[in-house]
Tab-separated table of C-alpha atoms and ligand atoms in Angstrom:
chain	number	residue	atom	x	y	z
X	26	UNK	CA	23.933	28.822	-75.772
X	27	UNK	CA	25.924	27.978	-78.870
X	28	UNK	CA	26.417	24.446	-80.112
X	29	UNK	CA	29.146	22.603	-78.336
X	30	UNK	CA	31.398	20.993	-80.876
X	31	UNK	CA	33.482	17.849	-80.956
X	32	UNK	CA	37.152	18.838	-80.526
X	33	UNK	CA	38.192	15.972	-82.798
X	34	UNK	CA	36.013	16.508	-85.867
X	35	UNK	CA	34.250	19.837	-85.304
X	36	UNK	CA	30.732	18.429	-85.622
X	37	UNK	CA	28.217	19.507	-82.974
X	38	UNK	CA	27.983	17.144	-80.034
X	39	UNK	CA	24.437	15.811	-79.839
X	40	UNK	CA	22.373	15.564	-76.700
X	41	UNK	CA	20.821	12.115	-76.494
X	42	UNK	CA	18.552	10.435	-73.990
X	43	UNK	CA	18.077	6.808	-73.067
X	44	UNK	CA	15.565	5.132	-70.782
X	45	UNK	CA	17.099	3.142	-67.975
X	46	UNK	CA	14.940	3.186	-64.856
X	47	UNK	CA	14.290	6.811	-65.714
X	48	UNK	CA	15.818	9.098	-68.299
X	49	UNK	CA	19.565	9.463	-68.717
X	50	UNK	CA	21.034	12.251	-70.830
X	51	UNK	CA	24.452	12.413	-72.449
X	52	UNK	CA	26.362	14.171	-75.199
X	53	UNK	CA	27.885	12.185	-78.022
X	54	UNK	CA	29.733	12.571	-81.305
X	55	UNK	CA	28.245	10.103	-83.741
X	56	UNK	CA	30.959	10.770	-86.295
X	57	UNK	CA	33.881	9.945	-83.978
X	58	UNK	CA	31.725	7.404	-82.190
X	59	UNK	CA	32.081	8.258	-78.531
X	60	UNK	CA	29.706	9.318	-75.821
X	61	UNK	CA	30.294	11.293	-72.661
X	62	UNK	CA	29.220	10.708	-69.098
X	63	UNK	CA	25.487	10.291	-68.495
X	64	UNK	CA	23.325	12.067	-65.989
X	65	UNK	CA	19.624	12.188	-65.124
X	66	UNK	CA	20.021	15.971	-65.400
X	67	UNK	CA	20.608	17.641	-68.773
X	68	UNK	CA	22.576	20.415	-67.077
X	69	UNK	CA	25.050	17.927	-65.643
X	70	UNK	CA	25.399	16.140	-68.974
X	71	UNK	CA	26.287	19.529	-70.483
X	72	UNK	CA	28.813	20.176	-67.696
X	73	UNK	CA	30.478	16.802	-68.369
X	74	UNK	CA	30.710	17.657	-72.053
X	75	UNK	CA	32.277	21.050	-71.289
X	76	UNK	CA	34.798	19.500	-68.894
X	77	UNK	CA	35.771	17.004	-71.593
X	78	UNK	CA	36.218	19.684	-74.261
X	79	UNK	CA	38.244	21.849	-71.901
X	80	UNK	CA	40.956	19.166	-71.752
X	81	UNK	CA	41.829	19.660	-75.404
X	82	UNK	CA	44.339	22.271	-76.579
X	83	UNK	CA	42.857	25.539	-77.907
X	84	UNK	CA	43.736	24.801	-81.550
X	85	UNK	CA	41.422	21.781	-81.345
X	86	UNK	CA	38.666	23.665	-79.568
X	87	UNK	CA	38.537	26.615	-81.922
X	88	UNK	CA	36.211	26.241	-84.914
X	89	UNK	CA	35.884	27.940	-88.258
X	90	UNK	CA	33.483	30.846	-87.784
X	91	UNK	CA	34.608	31.534	-84.210
X	92	UNK	CA	35.754	34.990	-83.211
X	93	UNK	CA	38.931	35.741	-81.316
X	94	UNK	CA	41.326	38.564	-80.518
X	95	UNK	CA	45.047	38.319	-81.206
X	96	UNK	CA	48.151	40.411	-80.797
X	97	UNK	CA	47.702	42.010	-84.177
X	98	UNK	CA	47.892	45.471	-85.632
X	99	UNK	CA	44.607	46.565	-84.119
X	100	UNK	CA	42.388	45.498	-81.281
X	101	UNK	CA	39.688	44.165	-83.598
X	102	UNK	CA	37.943	40.890	-83.087
X	103	UNK	CA	38.752	38.659	-86.047
X	104	UNK	CA	37.012	35.579	-87.432
X	105	UNK	CA	38.659	32.206	-87.860
X	106	UNK	CA	38.195	31.136	-91.482
X	107	UNK	CA	40.461	28.096	-91.490
X	108	UNK	CA	42.735	25.988	-89.353
X	109	UNK	CA	45.392	23.376	-89.925
X	110	UNK	CA	45.883	21.060	-86.998
X	111	UNK	CA	49.124	19.612	-88.357
X	112	UNK	CA	50.929	22.930	-88.591
X	113	UNK	CA	48.903	24.487	-85.718
X	114	UNK	CA	48.145	27.523	-87.847
X	115	UNK	CA	44.915	29.416	-88.264
X	116	UNK	CA	43.753	31.725	-91.005
X	117	UNK	CA	41.877	34.715	-89.659
X	118	UNK	CA	39.932	37.512	-91.282
X	119	UNK	CA	39.449	41.101	-90.263
X	120	UNK	CA	35.989	42.669	-90.622
X	121	UNK	CA	37.456	44.723	-93.514
X	122	UNK	CA	38.416	41.541	-95.333
X	123	UNK	CA	42.191	41.266	-94.796
X	124	UNK	CA	43.317	37.739	-93.937
X	125	UNK	CA	46.377	36.585	-92.003
X	126	UNK	CA	47.919	33.347	-90.817
X	127	UNK	CA	48.478	33.175	-87.061
X	128	UNK	CA	49.521	30.566	-84.516
X	129	UNK	CA	47.994	29.849	-81.084
X	130	UNK	CA	50.812	31.915	-79.491
X	131	UNK	CA	49.479	34.979	-81.319
X	132	UNK	CA	46.051	34.710	-79.700
X	133	UNK	CA	45.333	36.938	-76.722
X	134	UNK	CA	41.673	35.995	-76.263
X	135	UNK	CA	40.106	32.755	-77.430
X	136	UNK	CA	36.397	32.620	-78.344
X	137	UNK	CA	35.406	31.164	-74.971
X	138	UNK	CA	37.350	33.918	-73.172
X	139	UNK	CA	35.536	36.560	-75.193
X	140	UNK	CA	32.219	34.898	-74.374
X	141	UNK	CA	32.979	34.910	-70.653
X	142	UNK	CA	33.302	38.668	-70.730
X	143	UNK	CA	30.080	38.926	-72.705
X	144	UNK	CA	31.916	40.929	-75.329
X	145	UNK	CA	31.284	38.673	-78.308
X	146	UNK	CA	28.333	39.682	-80.390
X	147	UNK	CA	26.673	36.782	-82.135
K	22	ZN	ZN1	33.682	14.086	-83.496
C-alpha cells in the first residue's frame, strides 16, 4: 500500500516499534511531534492511523501527486500539483498538461475513493 501521510504536514507517517513487555507498534509524525494509538499488531496500528486521518477534511488529506476526478470538461483523472489550505484551492493538471484551479466542491472522486474502486493506476 501507499505511504500514509500526515494530514497536517504531508510527511509520511512512520511506523515505529517499542519494547514494553513485548513489541508495541504505532504510527507517528516526527515533524508535527505526535504519535497514534499503539497496538501489538501492526495491522491494528495501521487501522488506528487510517481512522485518525479519516477525521480530517479532504483538502488536508489530499497530497501533491495524488490523482482525483472532478466535475470538469472531461472524465479524465487529473493530478494534484499544488494546494493552498488557507484558500482551500487546489491546482490540478490534466495528462495533456493543462492546469486548472479547483475547490473541494468541484471534486467528484477523491484519491481514496478512486483507490477503493481499484481504478487508480499507480
Ligand atoms: Zn506531520
